[in-house]
mmCIF file of C-alpha atoms in Angstrom:
data_model
loop_
_atom_site.group_PDB
_atom_site.id
_atom_site.type_symbol
_atom_site.label_atom_id
_atom_site.label_comp_id
_atom_site.label_asym_id
_atom_site.label_seq_id
_atom_site.Cartn_x
_atom_site.Cartn_y
_atom_site.Cartn_z
ATOM 1 C CA MET W 1491 -0.318 0.267 0.057
ATOM 2 C CA SER W 1492 1.686 2.821 -1.008
ATOM 3 C CA PRO W 1493 0.284 6.440 -0.531
ATOM 4 C CA ALA W 1494 2.948 8.067 -1.970
ATOM 5 C CA ARG W 1495 5.551 5.104 -2.351
ATOM 6 C CA LEU W 1496 5.801 3.559 1.169
ATOM 7 C CA PRO W 1497 9.249 2.609 1.466
ATOM 8 C CA ALA W 1498 10.828 -0.501 1.092
ATOM 9 C CA ARG W 1499 9.332 -3.247 3.350
ATOM 10 C CA ARG W 1500 12.074 -5.509 4.359
ATOM 11 C CA THR W 1501 15.706 -4.945 4.059
ATOM 12 C CA ALA W 1502 16.423 -8.651 6.249
ATOM 13 C CA ALA W 1503 18.435 -11.680 4.414
ATOM 14 C CA TYR W 1504 15.258 -13.069 1.637
ATOM 15 C CA LEU W 1505 17.027 -16.356 0.598
ATOM 16 C CA THR W 1506 14.136 -18.071 2.406
ATOM 17 C CA GLY W 1507 10.930 -16.019 1.236
ATOM 18 C CA ILE W 1508 11.993 -16.302 -2.229
ATOM 19 C CA LEU W 1509 12.287 -19.899 -1.923
ATOM 20 C CA ALA W 1510 8.936 -20.190 -0.040
ATOM 21 C CA LEU W 1511 7.484 -17.656 -2.391
ATOM 22 C CA ALA W 1512 8.977 -19.317 -5.707
ATOM 23 C CA SER W 1513 7.700 -22.940 -4.076
ATOM 24 C CA ALA W 1514 3.928 -21.876 -3.551
ATOM 25 C CA ALA W 1515 3.810 -20.039 -7.429
ATOM 26 C CA THR W 1516 4.749 -23.242 -8.281
ATOM 27 C CA GLY W 1517 1.173 -24.843 -7.372
ATOM 28 C CA CYS W 1518 -0.393 -22.464 -9.092
ATOM 29 C CA GLY W 1519 -3.048 -23.194 -12.238
ATOM 30 C CA ASN W 1520 -3.314 -20.897 -15.234
ATOM 31 C CA GLY W 1521 -6.133 -18.541 -14.118
ATOM 32 C CA THR W 1522 -7.883 -17.887 -17.088
ATOM 33 C CA GLY W 1523 -10.504 -19.097 -19.196
ATOM 34 C CA ALA W 1524 -9.021 -17.759 -22.443
ATOM 35 C CA ALA W 1525 -7.429 -19.493 -25.161
ATOM 36 C CA SER W 1526 -4.082 -19.157 -26.182
ATOM 37 C CA SER W 1527 -1.831 -19.752 -29.354
ATOM 38 C CA ALA W 1528 0.753 -22.077 -27.851
ATOM 39 C CA GLY W 1529 4.042 -21.508 -28.349
ATOM 40 C CA LYS W 1530 4.067 -17.936 -29.796
ATOM 41 C CA ALA W 1531 4.975 -16.072 -26.324
ATOM 42 C CA THR W 1532 8.458 -17.278 -24.846
ATOM 43 C CA SER W 1533 8.794 -14.160 -22.658
ATOM 44 C CA ILE W 1534 6.721 -10.994 -21.460
ATOM 45 C CA THR W 1535 7.612 -7.826 -19.644
ATOM 46 C CA ALA W 1536 6.530 -6.562 -16.353
ATOM 47 C CA LEU W 1537 6.971 -3.040 -15.444
ATOM 48 C CA ASP W 1538 6.889 -2.082 -11.323
ATOM 49 C CA TYR W 1539 8.395 0.239 -8.736
ATOM 50 C CA TYR W 1540 10.012 -2.175 -6.688
ATOM 51 C CA THR W 1541 13.662 -0.544 -6.978
ATOM 52 C CA ASP W 1542 14.787 -1.404 -3.639
ATOM 53 C CA GLU W 1543 17.336 -4.648 -4.007
ATOM 54 C CA THR W 1544 15.978 -6.631 -1.919
ATOM 55 C CA GLU W 1545 12.274 -5.955 -2.818
ATOM 56 C CA HIS W 1546 13.236 -6.204 -6.332
ATOM 57 C CA ALA W 1547 14.220 -10.104 -6.004
ATOM 58 C CA GLN W 1548 11.250 -10.817 -3.941
ATOM 59 C CA TRP W 1549 9.293 -9.530 -6.621
ATOM 60 C CA GLY W 1550 11.441 -10.952 -9.060
ATOM 61 C CA ALA W 1551 11.207 -14.836 -7.794
ATOM 62 C CA LEU W 1552 7.805 -14.563 -7.433
ATOM 63 C CA LEU W 1553 7.134 -13.175 -11.239
ATOM 64 C CA ALA W 1554 9.842 -16.152 -12.344
ATOM 65 C CA ALA W 1555 8.099 -18.578 -10.436
ATOM 66 C CA CYS W 1556 4.417 -17.874 -12.248
ATOM 67 C CA GLY W 1557 5.811 -17.241 -15.467
ATOM 68 C CA LYS W 1558 7.034 -20.429 -15.273
ATOM 69 C CA THR W 1559 3.816 -21.666 -14.692
ATOM 70 C CA ALA W 1560 2.420 -19.612 -18.022
ATOM 71 C CA GLY W 1561 5.443 -21.010 -19.530
ATOM 72 C CA VAL W 1562 7.145 -17.636 -20.213
ATOM 73 C CA THR W 1563 9.973 -16.212 -19.345
ATOM 74 C CA VAL W 1564 9.512 -12.939 -17.340
ATOM 75 C CA GLU W 1565 11.559 -9.704 -18.157
ATOM 76 C CA GLN W 1566 11.026 -7.613 -14.949
ATOM 77 C CA THR W 1567 12.014 -3.697 -14.855
ATOM 78 C CA SER W 1568 11.888 -1.624 -12.143
ATOM 79 C CA VAL W 1569 11.840 1.881 -11.883
ATOM 80 C CA PRO W 1570 11.398 4.023 -8.869
ATOM 81 C CA GLY W 1571 8.211 5.378 -7.994
ATOM 82 C CA ALA W 1572 8.089 9.007 -8.965
ATOM 83 C CA ALA W 1573 8.889 8.278 -12.017
ATOM 84 C CA LEU W 1574 6.403 4.775 -12.848
ATOM 85 C CA ILE W 1575 3.488 6.674 -13.944
ATOM 86 C CA PRO W 1576 5.456 9.542 -16.619
ATOM 87 C CA LYS W 1577 7.221 6.444 -17.936
ATOM 88 C CA VAL W 1578 3.466 4.508 -18.329
ATOM 89 C CA LEU W 1579 1.622 7.541 -20.014
ATOM 90 C CA GLN W 1580 4.990 7.801 -22.589
ATOM 91 C CA GLN W 1581 4.577 3.902 -23.109
ATOM 92 C CA ALA W 1582 1.108 4.692 -23.179
ATOM 93 C CA SER W 1583 1.296 6.915 -25.591
ATOM 94 C CA SER W 1584 3.763 5.340 -28.148
ATOM 95 C CA ARG W 1585 2.065 1.806 -27.680
ATOM 96 C CA THR W 1586 5.190 0.642 -26.014
ATOM 97 C CA LEU W 1587 3.312 -0.572 -22.851
ATOM 98 C CA PRO W 1588 5.051 -3.986 -20.619
ATOM 99 C CA ASP W 1589 2.805 -6.758 -20.775
ATOM 100 C CA LEU W 1590 2.379 -6.641 -17.058
ATOM 101 C CA LEU W 1591 2.064 -3.929 -14.771
ATOM 102 C CA MET W 1592 2.058 -2.798 -11.892
ATOM 103 C CA LEU W 1593 0.559 0.100 -9.968
ATOM 104 C CA ASP W 1594 -0.435 1.782 -6.450
ATOM 105 C CA ASN W 1595 -3.730 1.566 -6.658
ATOM 106 C CA PRO W 1596 -4.649 5.023 -6.136
ATOM 107 C CA ASP W 1597 -3.197 4.960 -10.109
ATOM 108 C CA LEU W 1598 -5.302 2.613 -11.620
ATOM 109 C CA GLN W 1599 -8.368 4.830 -12.385
ATOM 110 C CA GLU W 1600 -6.357 7.011 -13.822
ATOM 111 C CA ILE W 1601 -4.164 4.696 -16.413
ATOM 112 C CA ALA W 1602 -7.263 2.633 -17.122
ATOM 113 C CA GLN W 1603 -9.292 6.284 -18.061
ATOM 114 C CA THR W 1604 -6.876 6.204 -20.958
ATOM 115 C CA GLY W 1605 -8.011 2.780 -22.372
ATOM 116 C CA ALA W 1606 -4.234 1.870 -21.676
ATOM 117 C CA LEU W 1607 -5.565 -1.122 -19.692
ATOM 118 C CA THR W 1608 -7.942 -4.444 -20.599
ATOM 119 C CA PRO W 1609 -10.687 -5.736 -18.390
ATOM 120 C CA LEU W 1610 -9.783 -8.452 -16.270
ATOM 121 C CA ASP W 1611 -12.932 -10.655 -16.852
ATOM 122 C CA GLN W 1612 -12.181 -11.425 -20.416
ATOM 123 C CA TYR W 1613 -9.603 -13.933 -19.386
ATOM 124 C CA GLY W 1614 -11.606 -15.597 -16.775
ATOM 125 C CA ILE W 1615 -9.338 -14.364 -13.809
ATOM 126 C CA ASP W 1616 -10.817 -15.528 -10.149
ATOM 127 C CA SER W 1617 -11.616 -12.178 -8.813
ATOM 128 C CA SER W 1618 -13.882 -13.955 -5.901
ATOM 129 C CA GLY W 1619 -13.270 -13.739 -1.853
ATOM 130 C CA PHE W 1620 -11.549 -10.151 -2.414
ATOM 131 C CA ALA W 1621 -12.365 -7.294 0.418
ATOM 132 C CA LYS W 1622 -14.872 -5.134 -1.452
ATOM 133 C CA GLY W 1623 -12.406 -1.813 -0.717
ATOM 134 C CA ILE W 1624 -9.484 -3.804 -2.752
ATOM 135 C CA LEU W 1625 -12.094 -4.484 -5.695
ATOM 136 C CA SER W 1626 -12.790 -1.444 -6.012
ATOM 137 C CA ALA W 1627 -9.465 0.224 -5.532
ATOM 138 C CA GLY W 1628 -9.070 -2.139 -8.845
ATOM 139 C CA THR W 1629 -12.203 -1.328 -10.949
ATOM 140 C CA TYR W 1630 -12.986 1.940 -13.256
ATOM 141 C CA GLU W 1631 -16.501 1.939 -14.657
ATOM 142 C CA GLY W 1632 -17.157 -1.069 -13.305
ATOM 143 C CA LYS W 1633 -14.819 -2.885 -14.748
ATOM 144 C CA VAL W 1634 -11.941 -5.017 -12.953
ATOM 145 C CA TYR W 1635 -8.917 -3.938 -14.023
ATOM 146 C CA GLY W 1636 -6.321 -4.466 -11.508
ATOM 147 C CA LEU W 1637 -5.594 -6.998 -8.570
ATOM 148 C CA ALA W 1638 -3.814 -6.809 -5.360
ATOM 149 C CA PRO W 1639 -1.989 -9.818 -4.250
ATOM 150 C CA ASP W 1640 -1.465 -8.242 -0.872
ATOM 151 C CA VAL W 1641 -2.577 -5.096 1.095
ATOM 152 C CA SER W 1642 -2.060 -2.887 3.940
ATOM 153 C CA THR W 1643 -3.268 0.339 6.103
ATOM 154 C CA VAL W 1644 -2.435 1.692 9.335
ATOM 155 C CA ALA W 1645 -2.972 1.242 12.951
ATOM 156 C CA LEU W 1646 -1.664 2.415 16.181
ATOM 157 C CA PHE W 1647 1.885 0.975 17.180
ATOM 158 C CA TYR W 1648 2.446 1.532 21.502
ATOM 159 C CA ASN W 1649 5.771 0.866 23.581
ATOM 160 C CA LYS W 1650 4.119 -1.215 26.038
ATOM 161 C CA ASP W 1651 6.192 -0.550 28.600
ATOM 162 C CA MET W 1652 6.349 3.074 28.569
ATOM 163 C CA LEU W 1653 2.439 2.586 28.708
ATOM 164 C CA ALA W 1654 2.981 0.452 31.677
ATOM 165 C CA GLU W 1655 5.307 2.846 33.182
ATOM 166 C CA ALA W 1656 2.955 5.650 33.368
ATOM 167 C CA GLY W 1657 -0.178 3.402 34.107
ATOM 168 C CA VAL W 1658 -1.787 4.135 30.661
ATOM 169 C CA ALA W 1659 -3.681 2.282 28.845
ATOM 170 C CA VAL W 1660 -4.033 1.913 25.356
ATOM 171 C CA PRO W 1661 -6.497 4.882 23.980
ATOM 172 C CA ARG W 1662 -9.348 3.796 22.212
ATOM 173 C CA THR W 1663 -11.462 7.248 21.851
ATOM 174 C CA TRP W 1664 -9.708 11.278 20.705
ATOM 175 C CA ASP W 1665 -9.975 11.646 24.708
ATOM 176 C CA GLU W 1666 -8.247 8.879 25.588
ATOM 177 C CA LEU W 1667 -5.666 9.326 22.669
ATOM 178 C CA LYS W 1668 -5.090 13.215 23.854
ATOM 179 C CA SER W 1669 -4.793 12.247 27.197
ATOM 180 C CA ALA W 1670 -2.400 9.142 27.030
ATOM 181 C CA ALA W 1671 -0.190 11.497 24.891
ATOM 182 C CA ALA W 1672 0.342 14.076 27.543
ATOM 183 C CA LYS W 1673 0.850 11.771 29.997
ATOM 184 C CA LEU W 1674 3.462 9.625 27.948
ATOM 185 C CA THR W 1675 5.302 12.980 27.220
ATOM 186 C CA ARG W 1676 8.463 14.057 28.992
ATOM 187 C CA PRO W 1677 11.810 15.343 28.408
ATOM 188 C CA GLY W 1678 13.307 13.504 25.410
ATOM 189 C CA ARG W 1679 10.146 11.786 24.500
ATOM 190 C CA TYR W 1680 6.579 12.636 23.284
ATOM 191 C CA GLY W 1681 3.469 11.062 23.532
ATOM 192 C CA MET W 1682 2.818 10.310 19.582
ATOM 193 C CA ALA W 1683 3.784 10.766 16.358
ATOM 194 C CA VAL W 1684 2.186 10.764 12.690
ATOM 195 C CA ASP W 1685 3.762 11.227 9.518
ATOM 196 C CA ALA W 1686 1.610 14.920 8.593
ATOM 197 C CA ASN W 1687 4.284 16.319 5.948
ATOM 198 C CA ALA W 1688 3.414 17.671 2.408
ATOM 199 C CA THR W 1689 2.752 14.333 0.603
ATOM 200 C CA PHE W 1690 -0.039 11.643 -0.077
ATOM 201 C CA GLU W 1691 1.461 10.149 2.863
ATOM 202 C CA GLY W 1692 0.338 13.245 5.198
ATOM 203 C CA THR W 1693 -2.821 12.688 3.725
ATOM 204 C CA TRP W 1694 -2.761 9.129 3.892
ATOM 205 C CA GLN W 1695 -2.253 9.309 7.776
ATOM 206 C CA PHE W 1696 -5.040 11.516 8.287
ATOM 207 C CA LEU W 1697 -7.976 9.598 6.503
ATOM 208 C CA PRO W 1698 -8.525 7.497 9.427
ATOM 209 C CA PHE W 1699 -9.244 10.418 11.251
ATOM 210 C CA LEU W 1700 -11.452 12.441 8.869
ATOM 211 C CA TRP W 1701 -13.308 9.380 7.664
ATOM 212 C CA SER W 1702 -13.844 7.901 11.034
ATOM 213 C CA ASN W 1703 -15.382 11.405 12.318
ATOM 214 C CA GLY W 1704 -17.940 11.887 9.130
ATOM 215 C CA GLY W 1705 -15.958 13.189 7.337
ATOM 216 C CA ASP W 1706 -15.540 13.307 3.484
ATOM 217 C CA GLU W 1707 -13.094 13.671 0.555
ATOM 218 C CA MET W 1708 -16.162 14.982 -1.597
ATOM 219 C CA GLU W 1709 -16.663 18.051 0.999
ATOM 220 C CA LEU W 1710 -13.904 18.887 3.009
ATOM 221 C CA ASP W 1711 -14.940 22.005 4.537
ATOM 222 C CA THR W 1712 -17.557 20.900 7.217
ATOM 223 C CA PRO W 1713 -17.106 20.517 10.961
ATOM 224 C CA GLN W 1714 -16.539 16.741 10.852
ATOM 225 C CA ALA W 1715 -13.573 17.308 8.967
ATOM 226 C CA ALA W 1716 -12.209 20.367 10.920
ATOM 227 C CA GLN W 1717 -13.012 18.474 14.043
ATOM 228 C CA ALA W 1718 -10.650 15.741 12.961
ATOM 229 C CA LEU W 1719 -7.990 18.196 12.300
ATOM 230 C CA GLN W 1720 -7.929 20.069 15.478
ATOM 231 C CA LEU W 1721 -7.149 16.994 17.066
ATOM 232 C CA TRP W 1722 -3.857 16.755 15.256
ATOM 233 C CA VAL W 1723 -3.415 20.921 16.128
ATOM 234 C CA ASP W 1724 -4.122 19.800 20.179
ATOM 235 C CA LEU W 1725 -1.354 17.380 19.799
ATOM 236 C CA VAL W 1726 1.365 19.435 18.631
ATOM 237 C CA LYS W 1727 0.072 22.441 20.697
ATOM 238 C CA SER W 1728 -0.190 20.848 23.979
ATOM 239 C CA GLY W 1729 3.289 19.753 23.145
ATOM 240 C CA SER W 1730 2.172 15.940 22.747
ATOM 241 C CA MET W 1731 3.385 15.560 19.366
ATOM 242 C CA SER W 1732 6.675 17.111 17.700
ATOM 243 C CA LYS W 1733 6.677 19.977 15.605
ATOM 244 C CA SER W 1734 8.791 18.396 13.355
ATOM 245 C CA VAL W 1735 5.936 15.609 12.346
ATOM 246 C CA LEU W 1736 5.128 18.035 9.287
ATOM 247 C CA ASN W 1737 8.623 17.500 7.865
ATOM 248 C CA TRP W 1738 8.901 13.500 9.274
ATOM 249 C CA THR W 1739 8.371 10.443 6.549
ATOM 250 C CA GLN W 1740 6.721 7.618 7.999
ATOM 251 C CA ALA W 1741 9.901 5.956 8.011
ATOM 252 C CA ASP W 1742 11.182 8.931 10.423
ATOM 253 C CA VAL W 1743 8.318 7.986 12.521
ATOM 254 C CA HIS W 1744 9.227 4.988 13.265
ATOM 255 C CA ASP W 1745 13.342 5.520 13.403
ATOM 256 C CA GLN W 1746 11.104 7.990 16.506
ATOM 257 C CA PHE W 1747 9.513 5.114 18.022
ATOM 258 C CA ALA W 1748 12.180 2.526 17.342
ATOM 259 C CA ALA W 1749 14.603 4.798 19.353
ATOM 260 C CA GLY W 1750 12.186 5.633 22.261
ATOM 261 C CA ARG W 1751 11.731 9.410 21.368
ATOM 262 C CA THR W 1752 7.982 8.795 21.030
ATOM 263 C CA ALA W 1753 5.488 6.338 22.787
ATOM 264 C CA MET W 1754 3.031 5.899 19.905
ATOM 265 C CA MET W 1755 2.688 5.984 16.228
ATOM 266 C CA ILE W 1756 0.854 5.989 13.147
ATOM 267 C CA ASN W 1757 2.276 3.486 11.054
ATOM 268 C CA GLY W 1758 1.874 0.335 8.706
ATOM 269 C CA PRO W 1759 2.530 -3.414 8.554
ATOM 270 C CA TRP W 1760 5.852 -2.668 6.646
ATOM 271 C CA ARG W 1761 7.347 -1.708 9.972
ATOM 272 C CA ILE W 1762 7.041 -4.944 11.768
ATOM 273 C CA ALA W 1763 9.667 -6.677 10.210
ATOM 274 C CA ALA W 1764 12.111 -3.944 11.717
ATOM 275 C CA LEU W 1765 10.287 -3.388 14.698
ATOM 276 C CA ASN W 1766 11.164 -7.262 15.642
ATOM 277 C CA LYS W 1767 15.040 -7.327 15.134
ATOM 278 C CA ASP W 1768 14.940 -5.267 18.457
ATOM 279 C CA GLN W 1769 14.401 -7.917 21.437
ATOM 280 C CA SER W 1770 14.196 -4.898 23.622
ATOM 281 C CA LEU W 1771 11.650 -3.294 22.281
ATOM 282 C CA HIS W 1772 8.515 -4.180 23.555
ATOM 283 C CA TRP W 1773 5.341 -3.144 21.300
ATOM 284 C CA GLY W 1774 1.661 -3.520 21.001
ATOM 285 C CA VAL W 1775 -0.615 -2.655 17.749
ATOM 286 C CA ALA W 1776 -4.186 -1.642 18.197
ATOM 287 C CA PRO W 1777 -6.714 0.308 15.832
ATOM 288 C CA ILE W 1778 -6.611 3.739 15.140
ATOM 289 C CA PRO W 1779 -8.661 5.907 17.764
ATOM 290 C CA VAL W 1780 -12.219 6.850 17.022
ATOM 291 C CA PRO W 1781 -14.212 9.978 17.929
ATOM 292 C CA ILE W 1782 -16.429 7.900 19.964
ATOM 293 C CA ALA W 1783 -16.264 4.763 21.767
ATOM 294 C CA GLY W 1784 -17.654 1.477 20.310
ATOM 295 C CA GLN W 1785 -16.953 3.129 16.712
ATOM 296 C CA THR W 1786 -15.122 1.225 14.004
ATOM 297 C CA PRO W 1787 -12.458 3.263 12.598
ATOM 298 C CA VAL W 1788 -12.970 3.285 8.656
ATOM 299 C CA MET W 1789 -9.282 3.014 7.392
ATOM 300 C CA PRO W 1790 -7.671 3.823 3.777
ATOM 301 C CA LEU W 1791 -6.594 0.799 1.522
ATOM 302 C CA GLY W 1792 -3.188 0.625 0.389
ATOM 303 C CA GLY W 1793 -1.293 -1.691 -1.763
ATOM 304 C CA GLU W 1794 -0.367 -2.405 -5.302
ATOM 305 C CA VAL W 1795 -2.609 -3.669 -8.250
ATOM 306 C CA TRP W 1796 -1.200 -5.929 -11.031
ATOM 307 C CA ALA W 1797 -2.748 -5.142 -14.415
ATOM 308 C CA VAL W 1798 -2.762 -6.571 -18.094
ATOM 309 C CA PRO W 1799 -2.149 -3.474 -20.761
ATOM 310 C CA GLN W 1800 -3.654 -3.372 -23.989
ATOM 311 C CA ASN W 1801 -1.214 -5.238 -26.485
ATOM 312 C CA ALA W 1802 -0.888 -6.024 -30.110
ATOM 313 C CA SER W 1803 -0.315 -9.779 -29.303
ATOM 314 C CA ARG W 1804 -3.418 -11.508 -27.843
ATOM 315 C CA ASP W 1805 -1.143 -14.412 -26.451
ATOM 316 C CA ARG W 1806 1.215 -12.304 -24.832
ATOM 317 C CA GLN W 1807 -1.966 -10.644 -23.050
ATOM 318 C CA VAL W 1808 -3.135 -14.020 -21.786
ATOM 319 C CA LYS W 1809 0.326 -15.139 -20.563
ATOM 320 C CA ALA W 1810 0.374 -12.286 -18.795
ATOM 321 C CA ALA W 1811 -3.125 -12.702 -17.048
ATOM 322 C CA LYS W 1812 -1.787 -16.107 -16.471
ATOM 323 C CA VAL W 1813 1.251 -14.437 -14.415
ATOM 324 C CA LEU W 1814 -1.139 -12.316 -12.946
ATOM 325 C CA ALA W 1815 -3.941 -14.554 -11.487
ATOM 326 C CA CYS W 1816 -0.666 -17.160 -10.365
ATOM 327 C CA LEU W 1817 -0.129 -13.746 -8.027
ATOM 328 C CA ASN W 1818 -3.074 -13.630 -6.918
ATOM 329 C CA ASP W 1819 -3.296 -16.969 -5.640
ATOM 330 C CA PRO W 1820 -4.197 -17.767 -2.181
ATOM 331 C CA ALA W 1821 -1.035 -19.647 -1.612
ATOM 332 C CA ASN W 1822 1.020 -16.912 -3.045
ATOM 333 C CA MET W 1823 -0.891 -14.200 -1.320
ATOM 334 C CA LEU W 1824 -0.122 -15.696 1.951
ATOM 335 C CA ALA W 1825 3.475 -16.320 1.325
ATOM 336 C CA SER W 1826 3.670 -13.030 -0.069
ATOM 337 C CA ALA W 1827 2.019 -11.411 3.430
ATOM 338 C CA GLU W 1828 3.774 -13.181 5.594
ATOM 339 C CA GLU W 1829 7.513 -12.010 3.479
ATOM 340 C CA HIS W 1830 6.235 -8.377 3.256
ATOM 341 C CA PHE W 1831 3.962 -8.244 6.397
ATOM 342 C CA THR W 1832 1.332 -6.982 4.539
ATOM 343 C CA VAL W 1833 -2.345 -8.239 4.308
ATOM 344 C CA PRO W 1834 -3.636 -10.606 1.910
ATOM 345 C CA SER W 1835 -6.101 -9.713 -0.336
ATOM 346 C CA ARG W 1836 -8.600 -12.777 -0.374
ATOM 347 C CA SER W 1837 -10.461 -12.518 2.924
ATOM 348 C CA ALA W 1838 -10.537 -15.930 4.115
ATOM 349 C CA VAL W 1839 -6.612 -15.931 3.460
ATOM 350 C CA ALA W 1840 -6.301 -12.677 5.812
ATOM 351 C CA ALA W 1841 -8.036 -14.363 8.092
ATOM 352 C CA GLN W 1842 -5.616 -17.584 7.837
ATOM 353 C CA TYR W 1843 -2.647 -14.921 8.281
ATOM 354 C CA ALA W 1844 -4.351 -12.975 11.767
ATOM 355 C CA GLU W 1845 -4.105 -16.235 13.124
ATOM 356 C CA GLN W 1846 -0.552 -16.812 12.224
ATOM 357 C CA VAL W 1847 0.807 -13.404 12.835
ATOM 358 C CA PRO W 1848 -0.672 -12.600 15.793
ATOM 359 C CA SER W 1849 0.858 -8.556 15.523
ATOM 360 C CA ALA W 1850 -1.041 -8.183 12.283
ATOM 361 C CA ALA W 1851 -4.653 -8.866 13.197
ATOM 362 C CA ALA W 1852 -5.418 -5.091 13.747
ATOM 363 C CA PHE W 1853 -4.197 -4.501 10.275
ATOM 364 C CA VAL W 1854 -6.640 -7.653 9.089
ATOM 365 C CA ASP W 1855 -9.658 -6.567 10.770
ATOM 366 C CA SER W 1856 -9.076 -2.588 9.142
ATOM 367 C CA VAL W 1857 -8.444 -4.053 5.776
ATOM 368 C CA ASN W 1858 -11.490 -5.731 5.799
ATOM 369 C CA LEU W 1859 -13.725 -2.660 5.988
ATOM 370 C CA ALA W 1860 -10.905 -0.347 4.390
ATOM 371 C CA ARG W 1861 -12.151 2.336 1.581
ATOM 372 C CA ALA W 1862 -10.158 2.826 -1.549
ATOM 373 C CA ARG W 1863 -9.114 6.171 -1.907
ATOM 374 C CA THR W 1864 -10.267 6.694 -5.501
ATOM 375 C CA GLY W 1865 -13.767 4.931 -4.372
ATOM 376 C CA GLU W 1866 -15.928 8.295 -4.441
ATOM 377 C CA LEU W 1867 -13.328 11.169 -7.217
ATOM 378 C CA GLY W 1868 -12.074 8.833 -9.024
ATOM 379 C CA VAL W 1869 -9.080 10.583 -10.965
ATOM 380 C CA ASP W 1870 -9.973 13.512 -9.135
ATOM 381 C CA TRP W 1871 -8.443 11.829 -5.974
ATOM 382 C CA PRO W 1872 -4.907 13.364 -6.143
ATOM 383 C CA LYS W 1873 -6.519 16.982 -6.070
ATOM 384 C CA ALA W 1874 -8.314 16.236 -3.130
ATOM 385 C CA ALA W 1875 -5.018 14.464 -1.960
ATOM 386 C CA THR W 1876 -3.311 18.052 -2.117
ATOM 387 C CA GLY W 1877 -5.573 19.886 -0.579
ATOM 388 C CA ILE W 1878 -5.809 17.751 2.123
ATOM 389 C CA TYR W 1879 -2.441 17.577 2.918
ATOM 390 C CA THR W 1880 -1.948 21.570 2.373
ATOM 391 C CA ALA W 1881 -4.520 21.867 4.938
ATOM 392 C CA ILE W 1882 -2.869 19.999 7.377
ATOM 393 C CA GLN W 1883 0.764 21.999 6.838
ATOM 394 C CA SER W 1884 -0.949 25.632 7.047
ATOM 395 C CA ALA W 1885 -2.858 24.289 10.399
ATOM 396 C CA LEU W 1886 -0.604 22.551 12.282
ATOM 397 C CA THR W 1887 1.843 25.765 11.648
ATOM 398 C CA GLY W 1888 -0.860 28.114 13.043
ATOM 399 C CA GLU W 1889 -1.097 30.010 9.608
ATOM 400 C CA GLN W 1890 -4.681 29.010 9.697
ATOM 401 C CA THR W 1891 -7.243 27.414 11.590
ATOM 402 C CA PRO W 1892 -8.681 24.048 10.677
ATOM 403 C CA GLU W 1893 -11.976 25.388 9.127
ATOM 404 C CA GLU W 1894 -10.170 28.263 7.009
ATOM 405 C CA ALA W 1895 -7.426 25.784 6.650
ATOM 406 C CA LEU W 1896 -9.557 22.964 4.614
ATOM 407 C CA LYS W 1897 -12.287 25.797 3.011
ATOM 408 C CA HIS W 1898 -8.900 26.163 0.666
ATOM 409 C CA ALA W 1899 -8.397 22.753 0.684
ATOM 410 C CA GLN W 1900 -12.142 22.369 -1.143
ATOM 411 C CA GLN W 1901 -11.234 25.292 -3.270
ATOM 412 C CA ILE W 1902 -7.558 22.979 -4.484
ATOM 413 C CA ALA W 1903 -9.941 19.728 -4.526
ATOM 414 C CA THR W 1904 -12.432 21.478 -6.971
ATOM 415 C CA GLY W 1905 -10.100 23.467 -8.741
ATOM 416 C CA SER W 1906 -12.325 26.726 -7.812
#
């Protein structure tokens, strides 16, 4: 899940994981109902943004194994996250798109709108069992164009020792969050940390607070949205949260937490691998606090989808679709989630994963009800996202009140 482009999620030794993924892949069926001209395509191309050496190798191994089931060699190319969409748009214009394409899920609508992608139902790919939000993220104008093997969202990480020492319970509501953060704050340590920077990551982290309070990207200048932003303002003004959150990335937030400089943080499951390395760090994970006790948090959906672009060769499309189906095979979903500390996209597989990895349970529960960021605005989502992070910056610096900042955000979102 990648809000703007999440940092690489694992840097540890990965040979065991690669072997596990490859082993799982060899059990895939063809996953498609379309016929192809046997023997025509011996290789296909795949494009993604997994430039981290470990991540590139992990996905490369799985692509190779799934290619074997389709009878082709997969030639993988990875480009930096910021370069992917410009490259894809250029390739679409010149008709040089790869056979298999990975996209951050909020970008799928923009690419599908150009006509560059093919609906997956024409290949007979099984899209049953996926959570509603996950299918929504891969859908454009009623057709499924992309599927994600695994997904993510965010949750509240907390330092168990610090909470116990301060006599603080894990906060479940906004009032409890403010109270807990204040009690946990002391010289050299803040109670709470978020990523509030001026990128889509800042928007991504704010969405659970906005949505859970009834706010909506369709209309940002509402009391519900202002109340959510006021919560973050109050945390900074009270000294419970550092003003530096205005510049922190999610990686920076993690570093602050791991170093003991914040007792709680908002972050994603991809951080679990690094947290597990420090045996002296006793941490837990819980749902993001909600405005009122008993509410269910409304979470944003992260993760990358795989799609089959338009291609002059029907045989290459069919082979690419077989690889895509293999990537989304339940066994591969589970193996990939275990390797990346993400959540399998099929609900039944996710439930199995939660039993195997208890620290991921909060994420599994949240993903089941998570919303796609493009679910309401479609291709116009980036404008709203820009308005939101601009409002966060203005309000947290004190330049504008939350109401003023969100009024401006609405103007950015609508282009008025």
